[in-house]
Coordinates of C-alpha atoms in Angstrom, one line a residue:
M1 CA 29.9 -0.3 16.2
A2 CA 27.3 0.6 13.5
L3 CA 26.2 4.2 13.1
F4 CA 22.6 3.5 14.2
N5 CA 24.0 2.1 17.5
N6 CA 26.1 5.3 18.0
L7 CA 23.0 7.4 17.5
G8 CA 21.1 5.5 20.2
F9 CA 19.1 2.9 18.3
S10 CA 18.9 -0.8 19.1
K11 CA 18.2 -1.6 15.4
H12 CA 18.4 0.3 12.2
P13 CA 15.1 2.3 12.2
F14 CA 15.1 2.8 8.5
A15 CA 16.2 -0.6 7.1
K16 CA 12.7 -1.7 6.1
T17 CA 10.3 -0.1 3.7
N18 CA 7.8 -3.0 3.3
A19 CA 5.1 -2.9 6.0
D20 CA 4.9 -6.7 6.0
E21 CA 8.5 -6.8 7.3
E22 CA 8.2 -4.2 10.0
E23 CA 8.2 -5.7 13.5
F24 CA 7.3 -2.6 15.5
L25 CA 4.6 -1.3 13.1
E26 CA 1.9 -1.1 15.7
Q27 CA 4.0 1.3 17.7
Y28 CA 4.4 3.9 15.0
F29 CA 1.3 3.4 12.9
V30 CA -0.6 6.6 12.4
P31 CA -4.2 5.9 11.5
P32 CA -5.7 8.1 8.8
P33 CA -9.0 9.9 9.6
F34 CA -11.1 7.2 8.0
F35 CA -9.3 4.1 9.5
E36 CA -12.1 3.3 12.1
A37 CA -14.6 3.4 9.2
V38 CA -12.5 0.9 7.2
V39 CA -12.4 -1.4 10.2
G40 CA -16.1 -0.9 10.7
D41 CA -18.5 -3.0 12.8
S42 CA -17.9 -6.7 12.8
N43 CA -21.5 -7.3 13.7
D44 CA -22.6 -5.4 10.6
P45 CA -19.6 -5.6 8.2
S46 CA -19.4 -3.5 5.1
S47 CA -17.0 -3.7 2.1
A48 CA -14.6 -0.8 1.4
I49 CA -12.0 0.3 -1.1
V50 CA -8.8 2.2 0.0
L51 CA -7.0 3.9 -2.9
A52 CA -3.4 5.3 -2.3
P53 CA -0.1 5.8 -4.1
R54 CA 2.6 3.2 -3.8
G55 CA 4.4 3.7 -0.5
A56 CA 1.5 5.6 1.1
G57 CA 0.7 2.9 3.7
K58 CA -1.9 0.6 2.2
T59 CA -0.3 -2.6 3.5
A60 CA 0.3 -1.0 6.9
Q61 CA -3.4 -0.3 7.1
R62 CA -4.2 -3.9 6.1
R63 CA -1.9 -5.2 8.8
M64 CA -3.6 -3.0 11.4
V65 CA -7.0 -4.3 10.3
E66 CA -5.6 -7.8 10.8
G67 CA -4.3 -6.7 14.2
Q68 CA -7.7 -5.7 15.4
A69 CA -9.4 -9.0 14.4
F70 CA -9.2 -10.7 17.7
T71 CA -10.4 -7.7 19.7
N72 CA -13.3 -7.0 17.4
G73 CA -14.3 -10.6 16.9
Y74 CA -13.9 -11.1 13.1
L75 CA -11.8 -13.6 11.2
A76 CA -9.3 -11.7 9.0
V77 CA -8.2 -13.5 5.8
T78 CA -5.6 -11.9 3.7
Y79 CA -5.5 -12.4 -0.1
D80 CA -2.4 -10.8 -1.4
R81 CA -0.8 -13.5 -3.5
F82 CA -2.1 -14.0 -7.0
E83 CA -0.5 -17.0 -8.8
F84 CA -0.7 -18.0 -12.5
S85 CA 0.0 -21.2 -14.3
A86 CA 2.4 -21.2 -17.2
S87 CA -0.5 -20.9 -19.7
Q88 CA -2.7 -18.6 -17.7
S89 CA -3.1 -14.9 -18.5
L90 CA -5.1 -12.0 -17.0
A91 CA -7.9 -12.8 -19.5
D92 CA -8.3 -16.2 -17.9
V93 CA -8.9 -14.7 -14.4
T94 CA -12.5 -15.0 -13.4
L95 CA -14.6 -14.5 -10.3
Q96 CA -14.3 -18.3 -9.7
Y97 CA -10.5 -18.1 -9.8
H98 CA -10.6 -15.6 -7.0
L99 CA -13.3 -17.3 -4.9
R100 CA -11.5 -20.6 -5.0
N101 CA -8.4 -19.0 -3.7
I102 CA -10.3 -17.1 -1.0
I103 CA -12.3 -20.1 0.1
T104 CA -9.1 -22.1 0.4
R105 CA -7.6 -19.5 2.7
I106 CA -10.8 -19.2 4.8
L107 CA -11.0 -23.0 5.1
I108 CA -7.4 -23.3 6.3
S109 CA -7.9 -20.4 8.8
L110 CA -11.1 -22.0 10.2
L111 CA -9.5 -25.4 10.5
S112 CA -6.6 -23.8 12.3
Y113 CA -8.9 -22.3 14.9
M114 CA -11.0 -25.5 15.1
A115 CA -7.8 -27.4 16.1
Q116 CA -7.7 -25.1 19.1
H117 CA -11.5 -25.5 19.7
M118 CA -12.1 -29.3 19.3
D119 CA -15.4 -29.0 21.0
V120 CA -16.7 -27.2 18.0
A121 CA -15.5 -30.0 15.7
K122 CA -17.0 -32.7 17.9
N123 CA -20.4 -31.0 18.1
L124 CA -20.9 -30.5 14.4
T125 CA -24.1 -32.1 13.0
K126 CA -23.9 -35.0 10.6
D127 CA -24.6 -32.7 7.6
E128 CA -22.1 -30.2 8.8
K129 CA -19.4 -32.9 9.0
K130 CA -20.3 -34.1 5.5
E131 CA -20.0 -30.5 4.2
L132 CA -16.7 -30.0 6.0
K133 CA -15.0 -33.1 4.7
L134 CA -16.2 -32.2 1.1
F135 CA -14.5 -28.8 1.6
I136 CA -11.3 -30.5 2.8
H137 CA -11.3 -32.9 -0.2
S138 CA -12.2 -30.3 -2.8
Y139 CA -9.8 -27.5 -1.6
L140 CA -7.0 -29.3 0.1
G141 CA -6.9 -32.4 -2.1
G142 CA -3.4 -32.9 -3.6
M143 CA -1.9 -30.3 -1.2
T144 CA 1.1 -31.3 0.8
G145 CA 2.7 -29.8 3.9
S146 CA 5.0 -27.8 1.6
N147 CA 2.1 -26.2 -0.4
L148 CA 0.2 -25.6 2.8
Q149 CA 3.0 -23.6 4.5
E150 CA 3.1 -21.2 1.6
I151 CA -0.6 -20.4 2.1
I152 CA -0.1 -20.3 5.9
Q153 CA 2.5 -17.5 5.5
E154 CA -0.2 -15.4 3.7
L155 CA -2.7 -15.8 6.6
K156 CA -1.2 -12.9 8.6
G157 CA -4.4 -12.4 10.5
V158 CA -4.2 -15.8 12.1
P159 CA -2.0 -15.8 15.2
E160 CA 1.2 -17.9 15.1
K161 CA 0.1 -20.1 18.0
I162 CA -3.0 -21.1 16.0
K163 CA -0.9 -21.9 12.9
E164 CA 1.2 -24.3 15.0
F165 CA -1.3 -27.1 14.4
W166 CA -0.2 -27.5 10.8
K167 CA 3.5 -27.2 11.6
N168 CA 3.3 -29.8 14.3
N169 CA 1.1 -32.3 12.4
V170 CA 1.7 -32.1 8.7
G171 CA 5.0 -33.2 7.2
F172 CA 6.7 -31.5 4.3
L173 CA 5.5 -34.0 1.8
E174 CA 2.5 -35.4 3.8
S175 CA -1.1 -35.1 2.5
V176 CA -3.0 -32.3 4.2
V177 CA -6.3 -34.1 3.5
N178 CA -5.3 -37.2 5.4
V179 CA -4.1 -35.3 8.4
A180 CA -7.2 -33.0 8.5
L181 CA -9.7 -35.8 8.2
K182 CA -8.0 -37.9 10.9
H183 CA -7.6 -35.0 13.3
F184 CA -11.2 -33.8 13.1
D185 CA -12.5 -37.4 13.1
L186 CA -14.1 -37.2 9.7
D187 CA -14.7 -40.2 7.4
S188 CA -13.0 -40.3 4.1
V189 CA -15.0 -39.7 0.9
D190 CA -15.2 -42.2 -1.9
F191 CA -13.4 -40.9 -5.0
P192 CA -16.5 -41.0 -7.3
E193 CA -18.6 -39.2 -4.7
A194 CA -15.8 -36.6 -4.1
K195 CA -15.5 -35.9 -7.8
T196 CA -19.3 -35.4 -8.2
E197 CA -19.5 -33.2 -5.1
A198 CA -16.4 -31.1 -6.2
K199 CA -18.2 -30.4 -9.5
K200 CA -21.3 -29.2 -7.6
L201 CA -19.1 -27.0 -5.4
S202 CA -17.5 -25.3 -8.4
E203 CA -21.0 -24.0 -9.3
T204 CA -21.9 -22.7 -5.9
Y205 CA -19.0 -20.6 -4.6
K206 CA -21.2 -18.0 -2.8
H207 CA -23.2 -20.7 -1.1
Q208 CA -20.0 -22.2 0.1
L209 CA -19.0 -18.9 1.6
E210 CA -22.3 -18.9 3.5
I211 CA -21.6 -22.4 4.8
L212 CA -18.1 -21.3 6.0
Y213 CA -19.5 -18.2 7.7
L214 CA -21.9 -20.5 9.7
L215 CA -18.9 -22.5 10.8
A216 CA -17.0 -19.3 11.7
K217 CA -19.9 -18.3 13.9
K218 CA -19.7 -21.6 15.8
I219 CA -16.1 -20.9 16.6
G220 CA -17.1 -17.4 17.9
F221 CA -16.5 -15.0 15.0
H222 CA -19.1 -12.3 14.2
S223 CA -18.0 -12.0 10.6
I224 CA -15.2 -12.7 8.0
Y225 CA -13.1 -9.9 6.6
V226 CA -11.4 -10.7 3.3
L227 CA -8.4 -8.3 2.8
I228 CA -7.3 -7.9 -0.8
D229 CA -3.8 -6.3 -1.2
K230 CA -0.9 -6.0 -3.6
P231 CA -2.6 -6.9 -7.0
D232 CA -0.1 -4.5 -8.6
E233 CA 2.9 -6.6 -7.5
T234 CA 2.3 -9.7 -9.6
E235 CA 4.3 -10.8 -12.6
Q236 CA 1.4 -10.1 -15.0
T237 CA 0.4 -6.6 -13.6
G238 CA 3.7 -5.0 -12.6
N239 CA 3.6 -1.2 -13.2
N240 CA 0.5 -1.3 -15.4
P241 CA -2.5 0.2 -13.7
E242 CA -5.0 -1.1 -16.3
K243 CA -3.7 -4.7 -15.9
T244 CA -3.8 -4.3 -12.1
Y245 CA -7.4 -3.4 -12.2
K246 CA -8.2 -6.1 -14.7
L247 CA -6.9 -8.7 -12.2
I248 CA -9.3 -7.7 -9.4
Q249 CA -12.2 -6.4 -11.5
P250 CA -14.3 -9.6 -11.1
L251 CA -14.3 -9.1 -7.3
V252 CA -14.9 -5.3 -7.4
K253 CA -17.9 -5.6 -9.9
D254 CA -19.8 -8.3 -8.0
L255 CA -22.0 -6.3 -5.6
E256 CA -23.9 -9.4 -4.5
L257 CA -20.6 -10.9 -3.3
L258 CA -19.4 -7.6 -1.6
G259 CA -22.7 -7.5 0.3
L260 CA -22.8 -11.2 1.2
N261 CA -24.2 -11.7 4.7
G262 CA -21.4 -12.1 7.3
Y263 CA -18.7 -10.9 5.0
C264 CA -16.9 -7.8 4.0
F265 CA -14.2 -7.3 1.4
K266 CA -11.6 -4.6 2.1
F267 CA -9.5 -3.6 -0.9
F268 CA -6.2 -1.9 -0.5
L269 CA -5.4 -0.7 -4.1
W270 CA -2.9 1.5 -6.0
D271 CA -4.6 4.8 -6.8
R272 CA -3.5 4.8 -10.4
I273 CA -6.2 2.2 -11.2
K274 CA -8.8 4.8 -10.5
P275 CA -9.5 5.8 -14.2
F276 CA -10.3 2.2 -14.9
Y277 CA -12.0 1.4 -11.7
Q278 CA -14.4 4.4 -12.0
K279 CA -16.2 2.7 -14.9
D280 CA -17.4 0.0 -12.4
A281 CA -17.4 2.0 -9.2
R282 CA -20.5 2.1 -7.0
P283 CA -19.6 4.4 -4.1
D284 CA -23.3 4.3 -3.1
R285 CA -22.8 0.6 -2.3
V286 CA -19.0 0.2 -1.5
T287 CA -17.4 3.2 0.2
E288 CA -14.2 4.5 -1.3
Y289 CA -11.4 6.2 0.8
N290 CA -8.4 8.0 -0.6
L291 CA -5.3 7.9 1.6
K292 CA -3.2 11.1 1.5
W293 CA -0.5 12.3 3.9
N294 CA 0.3 15.8 4.9
R295 CA 3.5 17.0 6.5
K296 CA 2.0 17.0 10.0
S297 CA 0.9 13.3 9.8
L298 CA 4.3 12.3 8.3
K299 CA 6.1 14.1 11.1
Q300 CA 4.0 12.2 13.6
A301 CA 4.9 8.9 11.9
L302 CA 8.6 9.8 11.8
S303 CA 8.6 10.7 15.5
L304 CA 6.8 7.5 16.6
R305 CA 9.2 5.4 14.6
I306 CA 12.2 7.1 16.1
K307 CA 10.8 6.6 19.6
A308 CA 10.1 2.9 19.0
Y309 CA 13.6 2.2 17.8
S310 CA 15.4 4.3 20.4
N311 CA 13.4 3.0 23.3
N312 CA 12.0 6.6 23.7
V313 CA 15.4 8.2 24.0
H314 CA 14.8 10.3 20.9
N315 CA 11.6 12.1 19.9
S316 CA 12.6 13.4 16.4
F317 CA 15.2 13.3 13.7
D318 CA 16.3 16.7 14.9
D319 CA 17.5 15.0 18.1
L320 CA 20.1 13.2 16.0
M321 CA 21.5 16.4 14.4
E322 CA 24.7 18.1 15.3
S323 CA 22.8 21.4 15.5
P324 CA 18.9 21.5 15.6
C325 CA 17.5 22.8 12.4
N326 CA 13.9 21.5 12.0
V327 CA 15.2 18.8 9.8
D328 CA 12.0 16.7 10.3
D329 CA 10.1 19.2 8.3
V330 CA 12.7 19.1 5.5
I331 CA 12.5 15.3 5.4
C332 CA 8.7 15.2 5.3
L333 CA 8.5 17.9 2.7
L334 CA 10.9 16.0 0.3
S335 CA 8.9 12.7 1.0
N336 CA 6.1 14.1 -1.2
G337 CA 3.3 12.6 1.0
S338 CA 4.9 9.1 1.1
P339 CA 5.8 7.3 4.4
R340 CA 8.0 4.9 2.3
N341 CA 9.9 7.8 0.7
M342 CA 10.3 9.3 4.2
V343 CA 12.0 6.1 5.4
R344 CA 14.1 5.9 2.2
L345 CA 15.4 9.5 2.6
C346 CA 16.3 8.8 6.3
E347 CA 18.1 5.7 5.3
K348 CA 20.0 7.6 2.7
I349 CA 21.0 10.2 5.3
F350 CA 22.3 7.4 7.6
A351 CA 24.2 5.8 4.7
V352 CA 25.9 9.1 3.7
Q353 CA 26.8 9.8 7.3
S354 CA 28.1 6.3 7.8
D355 CA 30.2 6.5 4.7
R356 CA 31.8 9.8 5.9
D357 CA 32.2 8.9 9.5
H358 CA 30.6 5.7 10.9
N359 CA 31.8 6.6 14.4
A360 CA 29.8 9.8 14.5
T361 CA 27.3 10.3 17.3
K362 CA 25.5 13.1 15.5
I363 CA 24.5 13.8 11.9
K364 CA 25.9 16.9 10.2
L365 CA 23.7 19.2 8.1
N366 CA 25.9 19.0 5.1
V367 CA 25.2 15.2 5.1
V368 CA 21.4 15.9 5.0
D369 CA 22.1 18.3 2.1
F370 CA 24.1 15.9 0.0
A371 CA 21.8 12.9 0.8
S372 CA 18.7 15.0 -0.2
I373 CA 20.1 15.5 -3.7
D374 CA 21.1 11.9 -4.1
Y375 CA 17.7 10.7 -2.8
C376 CA 15.8 13.1 -5.0
E377 CA 17.6 12.1 -8.2
M378 CA 17.0 8.5 -7.4
I379 CA 13.3 9.0 -6.7
V380 CA 12.7 11.2 -9.8
K381 CA 14.4 8.6 -12.1
E382 CA 12.4 5.8 -10.5
N383 CA 9.1 7.5 -10.8
Y384 CA 9.4 9.2 -14.1
G385 CA 12.3 7.8 -16.0
E386 CA 15.8 9.2 -16.8
Q387 CA 14.7 11.3 -19.8
I388 CA 12.1 13.3 -17.9
C389 CA 14.5 13.7 -15.0
K390 CA 16.9 15.3 -17.5
D391 CA 14.2 17.4 -19.1
I392 CA 13.0 18.9 -15.8
Q393 CA 16.5 19.8 -14.7
R394 CA 17.2 21.3 -18.1
I395 CA 14.2 23.7 -17.7
G396 CA 15.9 24.8 -14.5
R397 CA 12.8 26.2 -12.7
E398 CA 9.7 24.8 -11.1
L399 CA 7.3 27.3 -12.8
F400 CA 6.9 27.8 -16.5
T401 CA 4.7 28.4 -19.5
T402 CA 4.5 26.5 -22.8
N403 CA 6.3 29.4 -24.6
F404 CA 9.1 29.4 -22.1
V405 CA 9.7 25.7 -22.7
A406 CA 9.5 26.1 -26.5
N407 CA 11.4 29.3 -27.0
E408 CA 13.8 29.6 -24.1
I409 CA 14.8 26.0 -23.3
L410 CA 14.1 23.3 -25.8
K411 CA 14.1 25.5 -28.9
I412 CA 11.2 23.6 -30.5
S413 CA 7.8 24.5 -31.8
T414 CA 4.9 25.4 -29.5
N415 CA 3.1 22.2 -30.5
G416 CA 6.3 20.2 -29.7
A417 CA 6.5 21.9 -26.3
R418 CA 2.8 21.1 -25.6
S419 CA 3.4 17.5 -26.4
K420 CA 6.3 17.4 -24.0
I421 CA 4.3 19.1 -21.2
K422 CA 1.4 16.7 -21.7
S423 CA 3.7 13.8 -21.2
W424 CA 5.0 15.3 -18.0
T425 CA 1.5 16.1 -16.8
D426 CA 0.3 12.5 -17.6
V427 CA 3.0 11.0 -15.3
G428 CA 2.2 13.5 -12.5
I429 CA 5.5 15.4 -12.2
I430 CA 3.9 18.7 -13.2
S431 CA 0.4 20.2 -13.0
E432 CA -1.4 23.1 -14.6
I433 CA -2.1 25.5 -11.7
G434 CA -3.9 28.3 -13.5
K435 CA -3.6 31.1 -16.1
A436 CA -1.1 33.9 -16.3
S437 CA -1.0 37.2 -18.3
V438 CA 2.3 37.7 -20.1
S439 CA 3.5 40.4 -22.4
T440 CA 4.3 38.0 -25.2
S441 CA 0.6 36.9 -25.6
N442 CA -2.7 38.7 -26.1
K443 CA -4.6 36.2 -24.0
P444 CA -3.8 34.4 -20.7
V445 CA -1.5 31.4 -21.0
N446 CA -1.4 28.1 -19.0
L447 CA 0.9 28.2 -16.0
Y448 CA 2.6 24.9 -15.1
C449 CA 4.3 23.9 -11.8
V450 CA 6.5 21.0 -10.9
V451 CA 4.5 19.4 -8.1
D452 CA 6.8 16.6 -7.0
S453 CA 8.9 18.0 -4.1
A454 CA 11.9 15.7 -5.0
A455 CA 11.9 17.1 -8.5
V456 CA 11.8 20.7 -7.2
R457 CA 14.8 20.0 -5.0
L458 CA 16.6 18.5 -7.9
I459 CA 16.0 21.7 -10.0
N460 CA 17.4 23.8 -7.1
R461 CA 20.2 21.4 -6.2
V462 CA 22.8 24.2 -6.1
K463 CA 21.1 25.8 -3.1
P464 CA 21.9 24.6 0.4
I465 CA 19.0 22.6 1.8
L466 CA 17.8 25.1 4.4
E467 CA 18.2 28.0 2.0
F468 CA 16.1 26.1 -0.6
I469 CA 13.3 25.5 1.9
D470 CA 13.3 29.2 3.1
D471 CA 13.1 30.4 -0.5
S472 CA 10.5 27.9 -1.7
L473 CA 8.0 26.9 1.0
I474 CA 4.6 28.6 0.9
I475 CA 1.8 27.1 2.9
C476 CA -1.7 27.6 1.4
E477 CA -4.0 29.1 4.0
C478 CA -7.0 27.6 2.2
C479 CA -6.1 23.9 1.7
D480 CA -3.0 23.7 3.9
T481 CA -0.9 22.4 1.0
D482 CA 2.9 22.9 1.1
N483 CA 3.9 24.7 -2.0
L484 CA 7.6 24.4 -2.9
V485 CA 7.9 27.2 -5.5
N486 CA 9.9 30.4 -5.6
V487 CA 7.3 33.2 -5.8
K488 CA 9.7 35.3 -7.9
L489 CA 9.1 32.9 -10.8
F490 CA 5.5 34.0 -11.2
P491 CA 5.1 36.4 -14.1
E492 CA 5.0 40.1 -13.2
D493 CA 1.6 41.3 -12.0
N494 CA 0.4 37.7 -11.5
P495 CA -0.3 36.6 -7.9
P496 CA 1.3 33.3 -6.7
L497 CA -1.1 30.4 -6.9
C498 CA -1.4 27.2 -4.8
R499 CA -0.5 24.2 -6.8
S500 CA -3.4 22.2 -5.3
C501 CA -6.4 24.5 -5.0
G502 CA -5.3 27.2 -7.4
R503 CA -6.0 30.0 -5.0
Q504 CA -3.7 32.9 -4.2
V505 CA -1.0 32.2 -1.7
K506 CA 1.1 34.7 0.3

């Protein structure tokens, strides 16, 4: 029997890290404080931008916005797949490129619902029928059942039973246009006329969106929500925040589009695009939300996840331990504000325990200890690269000055040390937290702190996990930040400072 079964779970609770693959997400989703504002009022929709690090729950939020569509009366259309032809580059991506993709998805969604509400199709006016068949010819022309199914999989806001129309009526290689026209009793369009009208349509994308909104209202929707997600996961954007922003910039910049009547555009974006996005940002017109997790909210998410997968037998990870030791706090501290990292650390603990004894019915503390180091090394290398991982461990402490790095550790010039420290600051593994007075300098010097909890654990890998937490955890009374830093490292006569707000901590 698998370890997760021995521990009381029906399925492995930490096997998935992609929110799109999580079947019980609604049972352990923890809404951030602004979530209701992101959903908004479907009778008066407004666009919004959610910025968050990778693994912080952007896609989970998008899924929950999709999940509320039926209850709140809006059509949710997900746009999270950005495809390029062999000769196409980011420079070729225009607003028209995006709008054509979005309109195609809205059209397929509406036709899916109309197939369940044939009275709407039958009662369309002559002009509305003409517009609908032109849409079908222009956007679904040349599309086969195979192509259609790829798009259908993206339309996560459309219930499966509504999608059944296409599965049941369009063959793998069959023309989508022919099936749609026949099913909705629409005349075919002469090729010359279709070509002329298609050219007109290519010049009036926003007008087309307005026409589709009127059709959506006939079906019963108050508004249409376009949900933009995962622009950083394409072949042409990858790990580059500037390229990621360039991909969706045409949509973000067009305030007329974002304020189009009956529509709202909800962006779920990687926070590292912010320096590039800020040049175009209009927070007075499009509200921006920043998604951050603290230890309390991560613990809640972990607890709900464990309950969901154990059928409420367990309430916390501590329930799985051989001896209770507040391990949930340890896991959430090392997750560095990331639900995905939390899941990955728990999976690592399960993997180590299974390797040592897959018949175990409890998890040993030394397993958590070993797994934490293995996980932290993996995360630090992934996020910052192997060389920075080596550099940070070589320093051997989470708090330091430029002179310490130059003279005591790397044996290089002060300018060389500054260059190193800047590179570490740029990637986010350290941060300047204030000034310190030291005997070797006539003026205060910059004080730097390793702010990634996984990196701090790696620096202190020789300490047992609970001893490490006891020695390092200081909670700021001002901003509630968890500081993982040994206060003994602060220079003499200098008070310990919070890595987040810079105020004195005790």
